[in-house]
Amino acid sequence: MRLTRIPRSLVATAIVSGVAVPAVVGSGAAGAAAATPPVKCASGQAGLAAKLQRDITASLEHRTAVTAVSLRDRSTDTVCTLRAEQKFDSASIVKVTVLATLLWDVQRHDRHLTPREAGHATKMITASDNAATNALWKQLGVPKVKGFLAAAGMTSTVPGGNRAWGLTQITAADTQKLMNLVTEPNEVLRDKARAYLLKLMSKVVPSQRWGTPAGAPRAAVTHVKNGWLSRAAHGWRVHSMGAFTGGGRDYSLTVLTQDNGTMDAGVATVEAVARAVHKDLGSRR
């Protein structure tokens, strides 16, 4: 089953990527009313940090969503963050964590993925299939997910209980840690596991290739996973995590949003940030 956009009219019950959960009544605009903290950037390339800080800030002007950003570009030793420690409901971007947990567990038991596991993994990442995610989440169980999170140093991530994987609490900082594990050699995920995960993220169906890939250079290989979720409190959550490699590119970008009035508004916010980042990094090459 391919995910479709959830109607905004859904109020009594929220749908978390196909999993029903109780809605939480509250003020969806509360976070949006808070003052926006400054974007923080540092870079090994002269002038780049200031340019990114200015352009990311400008991309979020007049937008009401609460937005978190994490960028890391290894080729220029650049890092940018905004609200890196704020927690968000994960929606479907937690599926990358689910697959990373499965691959980590397979390594620990010195075995290969079964055909069933490989089939679920492919559907879960490339088409954001919920039934496949339910099956793998049930197979792994929350204790194993917590075990992976501990190994990965993702100390701020809290798995959703039972089947509510879409309510896993995440931060941009922890999502960046995950992207680091997926995109560079490490002791948690072996090279074969990383390559497998990146391959699936590069084959996401066209209808779900929005978000962080917006404005990406054509020469780059794009790896992406998105998530979207509407609840009574904080409106639409719209998230996107992407890695961009090849052609001299080696960077990853996470944008998390909530308090969007519509899904389209959330997508527009994510893509505004993405275009600013791709433009600035591209202009320095």
PDB file of C-alpha atoms in Angstrom:
ATOM      1  CA  MET A   1       0.000   0.000   0.000  1.00  0.00           C
ATOM      2  CA  ARG A   2       1.391   3.377  -0.987  1.00  0.00           C
ATOM      3  CA  LEU A   3       0.800   6.221   1.424  1.00  0.00           C
ATOM      4  CA  THR A   4      -1.575   8.944   0.331  1.00  0.00           C
ATOM      5  CA  ARG A   5      -2.028  12.387   1.770  1.00  0.00           C
ATOM      6  CA  ILE A   6      -4.286  12.357   4.834  1.00  0.00           C
ATOM      7  CA  PRO A   7      -7.404  14.582   4.732  1.00  0.00           C
ATOM      8  CA  ARG A   8      -7.131  17.606   6.951  1.00  0.00           C
ATOM      9  CA  SER A   9     -10.740  17.074   8.027  1.00  0.00           C
ATOM     10  CA  LEU A  10      -9.643  14.166  10.193  1.00  0.00           C
ATOM     11  CA  VAL A  11     -10.047  15.469  13.775  1.00  0.00           C
ATOM     12  CA  ALA A  12     -11.400  12.836  16.139  1.00  0.00           C
ATOM     13  CA  THR A  13      -8.715  10.332  15.254  1.00  0.00           C
ATOM     14  CA  ALA A  14      -5.225  10.895  13.949  1.00  0.00           C
ATOM     15  CA  ILE A  15      -3.699   8.567  11.393  1.00  0.00           C
ATOM     16  CA  VAL A  16      -0.036   7.903  11.947  1.00  0.00           C
ATOM     17  CA  SER A  17       1.104   6.627   8.572  1.00  0.00           C
ATOM     18  CA  GLY A  18      -1.834   4.236   8.538  1.00  0.00           C
ATOM     19  CA  VAL A  19      -1.936   3.451  12.279  1.00  0.00           C
ATOM     20  CA  ALA A  20      -4.861   4.849  14.247  1.00  0.00           C
ATOM     21  CA  VAL A  21      -4.001   6.604  17.507  1.00  0.00           C
ATOM     22  CA  PRO A  22      -5.970   8.859  19.854  1.00  0.00           C
ATOM     23  CA  ALA A  23      -5.818  12.540  18.959  1.00  0.00           C
ATOM     24  CA  VAL A  24      -4.450  14.940  21.556  1.00  0.00           C
ATOM     25  CA  VAL A  25      -6.474  18.097  21.953  1.00  0.00           C
ATOM     26  CA  GLY A  26      -4.435  21.232  22.375  1.00  0.00           C
ATOM     27  CA  SER A  27      -3.358  24.488  20.821  1.00  0.00           C
ATOM     28  CA  GLY A  28      -1.705  23.737  17.508  1.00  0.00           C
ATOM     29  CA  ALA A  29      -0.465  27.309  17.207  1.00  0.00           C
ATOM     30  CA  ALA A  30       1.262  27.440  20.572  1.00  0.00           C
ATOM     31  CA  GLY A  31       4.656  26.471  19.209  1.00  0.00           C
ATOM     32  CA  ALA A  32       4.315  28.723  16.197  1.00  0.00           C
ATOM     33  CA  ALA A  33       3.759  31.722  18.452  1.00  0.00           C
ATOM     34  CA  ALA A  34       7.107  31.238  20.144  1.00  0.00           C
ATOM     35  CA  ALA A  35      10.016  33.332  18.977  1.00  0.00           C
ATOM     36  CA  THR A  36      12.187  31.632  16.372  1.00  0.00           C
ATOM     37  CA  PRO A  37      15.701  30.946  17.666  1.00  0.00           C
ATOM     38  CA  PRO A  38      18.642  31.830  15.409  1.00  0.00           C
ATOM     39  CA  VAL A  39      20.027  29.447  12.836  1.00  0.00           C
ATOM     40  CA  LYS A  40      23.549  28.443  13.855  1.00  0.00           C
ATOM     41  CA  CYS A  41      26.169  27.544  11.247  1.00  0.00           C
ATOM     42  CA  ALA A  42      29.894  26.827  11.217  1.00  0.00           C
ATOM     43  CA  SER A  43      32.036  26.013   8.205  1.00  0.00           C
ATOM     44  CA  GLY A  44      35.575  25.317   7.159  1.00  0.00           C
ATOM     45  CA  GLN A  45      34.963  27.385   4.018  1.00  0.00           C
ATOM     46  CA  ALA A  46      35.183  31.142   4.324  1.00  0.00           C
ATOM     47  CA  GLY A  47      31.853  32.945   4.103  1.00  0.00           C
ATOM     48  CA  LEU A  48      29.720  29.834   3.744  1.00  0.00           C
ATOM     49  CA  ALA A  49      28.411  29.711   7.323  1.00  0.00           C
ATOM     50  CA  ALA A  50      27.178  33.302   7.194  1.00  0.00           C
ATOM     51  CA  LYS A  51      25.537  32.750   3.799  1.00  0.00           C
ATOM     52  CA  LEU A  52      23.742  29.598   4.916  1.00  0.00           C
ATOM     53  CA  GLN A  53      22.626  31.199   8.158  1.00  0.00           C
ATOM     54  CA  ARG A  54      21.218  34.184   6.283  1.00  0.00           C
ATOM     55  CA  ASP A  55      19.501  32.175   3.542  1.00  0.00           C
ATOM     56  CA  ILE A  56      17.995  29.479   5.792  1.00  0.00           C
ATOM     57  CA  THR A  57      16.643  32.232   8.040  1.00  0.00           C
ATOM     58  CA  ALA A  58      15.192  34.054   5.015  1.00  0.00           C
ATOM     59  CA  SER A  59      13.556  30.839   3.749  1.00  0.00           C
ATOM     60  CA  LEU A  60      11.555  30.608   6.970  1.00  0.00           C
ATOM     61  CA  GLU A  61      10.382  34.226   7.094  1.00  0.00           C
ATOM     62  CA  HIS A  62       6.595  34.605   7.273  1.00  0.00           C
ATOM     63  CA  ARG A  63       6.139  30.856   7.814  1.00  0.00           C
ATOM     64  CA  THR A  64       4.138  29.807  10.867  1.00  0.00           C
ATOM     65  CA  ALA A  65       5.426  26.244  11.201  1.00  0.00           C
ATOM     66  CA  VAL A  66       7.779  25.311  14.001  1.00  0.00           C
ATOM     67  CA  THR A  67      10.801  24.085  12.070  1.00  0.00           C
ATOM     68  CA  ALA A  68      13.962  22.219  13.030  1.00  0.00           C
ATOM     69  CA  VAL A  69      16.956  21.882  10.713  1.00  0.00           C
ATOM     70  CA  SER A  70      20.175  19.900  10.733  1.00  0.00           C
ATOM     71  CA  LEU A  71      22.717  20.087   7.922  1.00  0.00           C
ATOM     72  CA  ARG A  72      26.131  18.468   7.653  1.00  0.00           C
ATOM     73  CA  ASP A  73      28.399  18.841   4.626  1.00  0.00           C
ATOM     74  CA  ARG A  74      31.600  16.844   4.978  1.00  0.00           C
ATOM     75  CA  SER A  75      33.242  18.278   1.874  1.00  0.00           C
ATOM     76  CA  THR A  76      33.251  21.817   3.322  1.00  0.00           C
ATOM     77  CA  ASP A  77      33.194  20.846   7.017  1.00  0.00           C
ATOM     78  CA  THR A  78      29.907  22.707   7.406  1.00  0.00           C
ATOM     79  CA  VAL A  79      27.220  22.245  10.065  1.00  0.00           C
ATOM     80  CA  CYS A  80      23.958  24.172  10.508  1.00  0.00           C
ATOM     81  CA  THR A  81      21.297  23.655  13.165  1.00  0.00           C
ATOM     82  CA  LEU A  82      17.961  25.121  14.200  1.00  0.00           C
ATOM     83  CA  ARG A  83      15.927  23.753  17.120  1.00  0.00           C
ATOM     84  CA  ALA A  84      18.099  20.641  16.945  1.00  0.00           C
ATOM     85  CA  GLU A  85      16.867  19.275  20.287  1.00  0.00           C
ATOM     86  CA  GLN A  86      13.134  19.933  19.915  1.00  0.00           C
ATOM     87  CA  LYS A  87      11.016  16.793  19.867  1.00  0.00           C
ATOM     88  CA  PHE A  88       8.567  15.969  17.072  1.00  0.00           C
ATOM     89  CA  ASP A  89       6.294  13.019  16.306  1.00  0.00           C
ATOM     90  CA  SER A  90       8.292  11.065  13.743  1.00  0.00           C
ATOM     91  CA  ALA A  91       5.580   9.974  11.297  1.00  0.00           C
ATOM     92  CA  SER A  92       7.128   7.819   8.560  1.00  0.00           C
ATOM     93  CA  ILE A  93      10.724   8.989   8.695  1.00  0.00           C
ATOM     94  CA  VAL A  94      11.104   6.580  11.629  1.00  0.00           C
ATOM     95  CA  LYS A  95      11.078   3.844   8.996  1.00  0.00           C
ATOM     96  CA  VAL A  96      14.768   4.510   8.373  1.00  0.00           C
ATOM     97  CA  THR A  97      15.375   3.775  12.060  1.00  0.00           C
ATOM     98  CA  VAL A  98      13.291   0.597  11.781  1.00  0.00           C
ATOM     99  CA  LEU A  99      15.395  -0.683   8.885  1.00  0.00           C
ATOM    100  CA  ALA A 100      18.637   0.373  10.565  1.00  0.00           C
ATOM    101  CA  THR A 101      17.569  -1.569  13.656  1.00  0.00           C
ATOM    102  CA  LEU A 102      16.821  -4.639  11.555  1.00  0.00           C
ATOM    103  CA  LEU A 103      20.200  -4.475   9.795  1.00  0.00           C
ATOM    104  CA  TRP A 104      21.988  -3.928  13.111  1.00  0.00           C
ATOM    105  CA  ASP A 105      20.198  -6.937  14.594  1.00  0.00           C
ATOM    106  CA  VAL A 106      21.022  -9.086  11.549  1.00  0.00           C
ATOM    107  CA  GLN A 107      24.709  -8.188  11.986  1.00  0.00           C
ATOM    108  CA  ARG A 108      24.646  -9.139  15.655  1.00  0.00           C
ATOM    109  CA  HIS A 109      23.332 -12.592  14.788  1.00  0.00           C
ATOM    110  CA  ASP A 110      25.721 -13.009  11.840  1.00  0.00           C
ATOM    111  CA  ARG A 111      22.994 -13.819   9.336  1.00  0.00           C
ATOM    112  CA  HIS A 112      21.455 -12.451   6.149  1.00  0.00           C
ATOM    113  CA  LEU A 113      18.069 -10.834   5.641  1.00  0.00           C
ATOM    114  CA  THR A 114      15.383 -13.373   4.863  1.00  0.00           C
ATOM    115  CA  PRO A 115      13.364 -12.913   1.634  1.00  0.00           C
ATOM    116  CA  ARG A 116      10.419 -11.863   3.794  1.00  0.00           C
ATOM    117  CA  GLU A 117      12.477  -9.229   5.634  1.00  0.00           C
ATOM    118  CA  ALA A 118      13.981  -7.919   2.401  1.00  0.00           C
ATOM    119  CA  GLY A 119      10.524  -7.634   0.853  1.00  0.00           C
ATOM    120  CA  HIS A 120       9.169  -5.714   3.832  1.00  0.00           C
ATOM    121  CA  ALA A 121      12.242  -3.465   3.923  1.00  0.00           C
ATOM    122  CA  THR A 122      11.907  -2.566   0.251  1.00  0.00           C
ATOM    123  CA  LYS A 123       8.213  -1.732   0.520  1.00  0.00           C
ATOM    124  CA  MET A 124       8.707   0.174   3.773  1.00  0.00           C
ATOM    125  CA  ILE A 125      11.380   2.517   2.418  1.00  0.00           C
ATOM    126  CA  THR A 126      10.601   2.882  -1.281  1.00  0.00           C
ATOM    127  CA  ALA A 127       6.791   3.125  -0.985  1.00  0.00           C
ATOM    128  CA  SER A 128       6.417   3.915   2.740  1.00  0.00           C
ATOM    129  CA  ASP A 129       4.271   0.810   3.121  1.00  0.00           C
ATOM    130  CA  ASN A 130       2.600   0.700   6.539  1.00  0.00           C
ATOM    131  CA  ALA A 131       1.788  -3.009   6.651  1.00  0.00           C
ATOM    132  CA  ALA A 132       5.444  -3.825   6.022  1.00  0.00           C
ATOM    133  CA  THR A 133       6.469  -1.429   8.797  1.00  0.00           C
ATOM    134  CA  ASN A 134       3.946  -2.973  11.192  1.00  0.00           C
ATOM    135  CA  ALA A 135       5.392  -6.420  10.493  1.00  0.00           C
ATOM    136  CA  LEU A 136       9.008  -5.373  11.075  1.00  0.00           C
ATOM    137  CA  TRP A 137       8.151  -3.267  14.145  1.00  0.00           C
ATOM    138  CA  LYS A 138       6.338  -6.260  15.659  1.00  0.00           C
ATOM    139  CA  GLN A 139       9.192  -8.600  14.784  1.00  0.00           C
ATOM    140  CA  LEU A 140      11.852  -6.371  16.310  1.00  0.00           C
ATOM    141  CA  GLY A 141       9.947  -5.109  19.324  1.00  0.00           C
ATOM    142  CA  VAL A 142      10.601  -1.869  21.178  1.00  0.00           C
ATOM    143  CA  PRO A 143      13.481  -3.342  23.265  1.00  0.00           C
ATOM    144  CA  LYS A 144      15.538  -4.029  20.116  1.00  0.00           C
ATOM    145  CA  VAL A 145      14.766  -0.594  18.734  1.00  0.00           C
ATOM    146  CA  LYS A 146      15.973   0.893  22.013  1.00  0.00           C
ATOM    147  CA  GLY A 147      19.087  -1.256  21.760  1.00  0.00           C
ATOM    148  CA  PHE A 148      19.911   0.190  18.358  1.00  0.00           C
ATOM    149  CA  LEU A 149      19.214   3.732  19.532  1.00  0.00           C
ATOM    150  CA  ALA A 150      21.637   3.245  22.424  1.00  0.00           C
ATOM    151  CA  ALA A 151      24.324   1.868  20.098  1.00  0.00           C
ATOM    152  CA  ALA A 152      23.758   4.782  17.717  1.00  0.00           C
ATOM    153  CA  GLY A 153      23.927   7.392  20.478  1.00  0.00           C
ATOM    154  CA  MET A 154      20.428   8.581  19.611  1.00  0.00           C
ATOM    155  CA  THR A 155      19.648   9.336  23.232  1.00  0.00           C
ATOM    156  CA  SER A 156      16.774  11.761  22.602  1.00  0.00           C
ATOM    157  CA  THR A 157      14.714   9.383  20.456  1.00  0.00           C
ATOM    158  CA  VAL A 158      11.852   7.614  22.256  1.00  0.00           C
ATOM    159  CA  PRO A 159      10.098   4.753  20.391  1.00  0.00           C
ATOM    160  CA  GLY A 160       6.323   4.824  20.163  1.00  0.00           C
ATOM    161  CA  GLY A 161       4.617   2.085  22.146  1.00  0.00           C
ATOM    162  CA  ASN A 162       2.918  -0.980  20.683  1.00  0.00           C
ATOM    163  CA  ARG A 163       2.203  -0.323  16.982  1.00  0.00           C
ATOM    164  CA  ALA A 164       2.433   3.462  17.289  1.00  0.00           C
ATOM    165  CA  TRP A 165       5.814   3.691  15.584  1.00  0.00           C
ATOM    166  CA  GLY A 166       4.698   6.953  13.929  1.00  0.00           C
ATOM    167  CA  LEU A 167       4.538   8.594  17.366  1.00  0.00           C
ATOM    168  CA  THR A 168       8.203   7.911  18.063  1.00  0.00           C
ATOM    169  CA  GLN A 169       9.694  11.107  19.472  1.00  0.00           C
ATOM    170  CA  ILE A 170      12.603  12.368  17.396  1.00  0.00           C
ATOM    171  CA  THR A 171      14.887  15.391  17.157  1.00  0.00           C
ATOM    172  CA  ALA A 172      16.811  16.875  14.248  1.00  0.00           C
ATOM    173  CA  ALA A 173      20.031  16.211  16.152  1.00  0.00           C
ATOM    174  CA  ASP A 174      19.297  12.491  16.518  1.00  0.00           C
ATOM    175  CA  THR A 175      18.122  12.247  12.920  1.00  0.00           C
ATOM    176  CA  GLN A 176      21.480  13.708  11.882  1.00  0.00           C
ATOM    177  CA  LYS A 177      23.243  11.057  13.968  1.00  0.00           C
ATOM    178  CA  LEU A 178      21.297   8.430  12.049  1.00  0.00           C
ATOM    179  CA  MET A 179      22.208  10.022   8.723  1.00  0.00           C
ATOM    180  CA  ASN A 180      25.862  10.057   9.788  1.00  0.00           C
ATOM    181  CA  LEU A 181      25.691   6.328  10.501  1.00  0.00           C
ATOM    182  CA  VAL A 182      24.103   5.655   7.134  1.00  0.00           C
ATOM    183  CA  THR A 183      26.532   7.784   5.117  1.00  0.00           C
ATOM    184  CA  GLU A 184      29.961   7.161   6.646  1.00  0.00           C
ATOM    185  CA  PRO A 185      31.900   4.125   7.950  1.00  0.00           C
ATOM    186  CA  ASN A 186      31.192   3.304  11.600  1.00  0.00           C
ATOM    187  CA  GLU A 187      31.073   0.436  14.068  1.00  0.00           C
ATOM    188  CA  VAL A 188      27.272   0.314  14.358  1.00  0.00           C
ATOM    189  CA  LEU A 189      26.293  -0.366  10.739  1.00  0.00           C
ATOM    190  CA  ARG A 190      28.666  -2.206   8.441  1.00  0.00           C
ATOM    191  CA  ASP A 191      29.358  -0.926   4.942  1.00  0.00           C
ATOM    192  CA  LYS A 192      27.092  -3.535   3.361  1.00  0.00           C
ATOM    193  CA  ALA A 193      24.194  -2.525   5.592  1.00  0.00           C
ATOM    194  CA  ARG A 194      24.744   1.178   4.887  1.00  0.00           C
ATOM    195  CA  ALA A 195      24.874   0.591   1.145  1.00  0.00           C
ATOM    196  CA  TYR A 196      21.649  -1.419   1.279  1.00  0.00           C
ATOM    197  CA  LEU A 197      19.792   1.301   3.184  1.00  0.00           C
ATOM    198  CA  LEU A 198      21.075   4.071   0.910  1.00  0.00           C
ATOM    199  CA  LYS A 199      20.132   2.057  -2.166  1.00  0.00           C
ATOM    200  CA  LEU A 200      16.530   1.779  -0.987  1.00  0.00           C
ATOM    201  CA  MET A 201      16.402   5.484  -0.093  1.00  0.00           C
ATOM    202  CA  SER A 202      17.559   6.281  -3.628  1.00  0.00           C
ATOM    203  CA  LYS A 203      14.664   4.280  -5.088  1.00  0.00           C
ATOM    204  CA  VAL A 204      11.764   6.000  -3.326  1.00  0.00           C
ATOM    205  CA  VAL A 205       8.721   6.209  -5.603  1.00  0.00           C
ATOM    206  CA  PRO A 206       8.429   9.469  -7.602  1.00  0.00           C
ATOM    207  CA  SER A 207       5.318  10.666  -5.741  1.00  0.00           C
ATOM    208  CA  GLN A 208       7.305  10.699  -2.478  1.00  0.00           C
ATOM    209  CA  ARG A 209      10.477  12.387  -3.721  1.00  0.00           C
ATOM    210  CA  TRP A 210       9.500  15.818  -2.464  1.00  0.00           C
ATOM    211  CA  GLY A 211      11.036  17.635   0.503  1.00  0.00           C
ATOM    212  CA  THR A 212      14.796  17.812   0.946  1.00  0.00           C
ATOM    213  CA  PRO A 213      15.528  16.858  -2.705  1.00  0.00           C
ATOM    214  CA  ALA A 214      13.943  20.154  -3.868  1.00  0.00           C
ATOM    215  CA  GLY A 215      16.626  22.130  -5.696  1.00  0.00           C
ATOM    216  CA  ALA A 216      19.245  19.386  -5.402  1.00  0.00           C
ATOM    217  CA  PRO A 217      21.943  19.352  -8.096  1.00  0.00           C
ATOM    218  CA  ARG A 218      21.168  16.991 -10.963  1.00  0.00           C
ATOM    219  CA  ALA A 219      24.602  15.401 -10.716  1.00  0.00           C
ATOM    220  CA  ALA A 220      24.006  14.290  -7.135  1.00  0.00           C
ATOM    221  CA  VAL A 221      22.540  10.937  -6.137  1.00  0.00           C
ATOM    222  CA  THR A 222      19.557  11.683  -3.904  1.00  0.00           C
ATOM    223  CA  HIS A 223      18.540   9.458  -0.989  1.00  0.00           C
ATOM    224  CA  VAL A 224      15.346  10.502   0.797  1.00  0.00           C
ATOM    225  CA  LYS A 225      12.676   9.470   3.288  1.00  0.00           C
ATOM    226  CA  ASN A 226       9.680  11.639   4.137  1.00  0.00           C
ATOM    227  CA  GLY A 227       6.954  11.542   6.750  1.00  0.00           C
ATOM    228  CA  TRP A 228       3.639  13.321   7.248  1.00  0.00           C
ATOM    229  CA  LEU A 229       0.992  13.184   9.940  1.00  0.00           C
ATOM    230  CA  SER A 230      -1.999  15.276  11.046  1.00  0.00           C
ATOM    231  CA  ARG A 231      -3.234  15.441  14.636  1.00  0.00           C
ATOM    232  CA  ALA A 232      -5.504  17.764  16.593  1.00  0.00           C
ATOM    233  CA  ALA A 233      -2.545  19.248  18.444  1.00  0.00           C
ATOM    234  CA  HIS A 234       0.159  20.894  16.314  1.00  0.00           C
ATOM    235  CA  GLY A 235      -1.658  20.291  13.040  1.00  0.00           C
ATOM    236  CA  TRP A 236       0.388  18.747  10.255  1.00  0.00           C
ATOM    237  CA  ARG A 237       3.843  17.345  10.911  1.00  0.00           C
ATOM    238  CA  VAL A 238       5.787  17.227   7.639  1.00  0.00           C
ATOM    239  CA  HIS A 239       9.366  15.912   7.737  1.00  0.00           C
ATOM    240  CA  SER A 240      12.087  15.064   5.245  1.00  0.00           C
ATOM    241  CA  MET A 241      15.563  13.590   5.613  1.00  0.00           C
ATOM    242  CA  GLY A 242      17.930  13.369   2.674  1.00  0.00           C
ATOM    243  CA  ALA A 243      21.514  12.511   1.754  1.00  0.00           C
ATOM    244  CA  PHE A 244      23.230  13.800  -1.372  1.00  0.00           C
ATOM    245  CA  THR A 245      26.311  12.081  -2.763  1.00  0.00           C
ATOM    246  CA  GLY A 246      28.368  11.899  -5.930  1.00  0.00           C
ATOM    247  CA  GLY A 247      29.788  14.617  -8.145  1.00  0.00           C
ATOM    248  CA  GLY A 248      31.807  15.991  -5.256  1.00  0.00           C
ATOM    249  CA  ARG A 249      28.754  16.175  -2.973  1.00  0.00           C
ATOM    250  CA  ASP A 250      28.680  14.596   0.452  1.00  0.00           C
ATOM    251  CA  TYR A 251      26.040  16.171   2.649  1.00  0.00           C
ATOM    252  CA  SER A 252      22.841  15.330   4.490  1.00  0.00           C
ATOM    253  CA  LEU A 253      19.896  17.507   5.448  1.00  0.00           C
ATOM    254  CA  THR A 254      17.005  17.001   7.850  1.00  0.00           C
ATOM    255  CA  VAL A 255      14.018  19.343   8.088  1.00  0.00           C
ATOM    256  CA  LEU A 256      11.274  18.660  10.654  1.00  0.00           C
ATOM    257  CA  THR A 257       8.095  20.766  10.884  1.00  0.00           C
ATOM    258  CA  GLN A 258       4.860  20.939  12.838  1.00  0.00           C
ATOM    259  CA  ASP A 259       2.001  23.422  13.316  1.00  0.00           C
ATOM    260  CA  ASN A 260       1.364  23.448   9.564  1.00  0.00           C
ATOM    261  CA  GLY A 261      -2.192  24.303   8.556  1.00  0.00           C
ATOM    262  CA  THR A 262      -2.033  21.879   5.624  1.00  0.00           C
ATOM    263  CA  MET A 263       0.318  19.224   4.332  1.00  0.00           C
ATOM    264  CA  ASP A 264       1.124  21.377   1.309  1.00  0.00           C
ATOM    265  CA  ALA A 265       2.178  24.221   3.595  1.00  0.00           C
ATOM    266  CA  GLY A 266       4.546  21.846   5.388  1.00  0.00           C
ATOM    267  CA  VAL A 267       6.021  20.605   2.130  1.00  0.00           C
ATOM    268  CA  ALA A 268       6.540  24.212   1.014  1.00  0.00           C
ATOM    269  CA  THR A 269       8.410  25.032   4.225  1.00  0.00           C
ATOM    270  CA  VAL A 270      10.672  21.991   3.944  1.00  0.00           C
ATOM    271  CA  GLU A 271      11.409  22.692   0.305  1.00  0.00           C
ATOM    272  CA  ALA A 272      12.140  26.375   0.918  1.00  0.00           C
ATOM    273  CA  VAL A 273      14.885  25.378   3.356  1.00  0.00           C
ATOM    274  CA  ALA A 274      16.160  22.684   0.998  1.00  0.00           C
ATOM    275  CA  ARG A 275      16.441  25.049  -1.962  1.00  0.00           C
ATOM    276  CA  ALA A 276      18.398  27.564   0.101  1.00  0.00           C
ATOM    277  CA  VAL A 277      20.813  24.866   1.261  1.00  0.00           C
ATOM    278  CA  HIS A 278      21.366  23.310  -2.170  1.00  0.00           C
ATOM    279  CA  LYS A 279      21.871  26.735  -3.751  1.00  0.00           C
ATOM    280  CA  ASP A 280      24.442  27.848  -1.210  1.00  0.00           C
ATOM    281  CA  LEU A 281      26.390  24.590  -1.205  1.00  0.00           C
ATOM    282  CA  GLY A 282      26.287  24.442  -4.988  1.00  0.00           C
ATOM    283  CA  SER A 283      27.568  27.988  -5.370  1.00  0.00           C
ATOM    284  CA  ARG A 284      30.701  27.069  -3.409  1.00  0.00           C
ATOM    285  CA  ARG A 285      31.807  24.224  -5.678  1.00  0.00           C
TER     286      ARG A 285
END
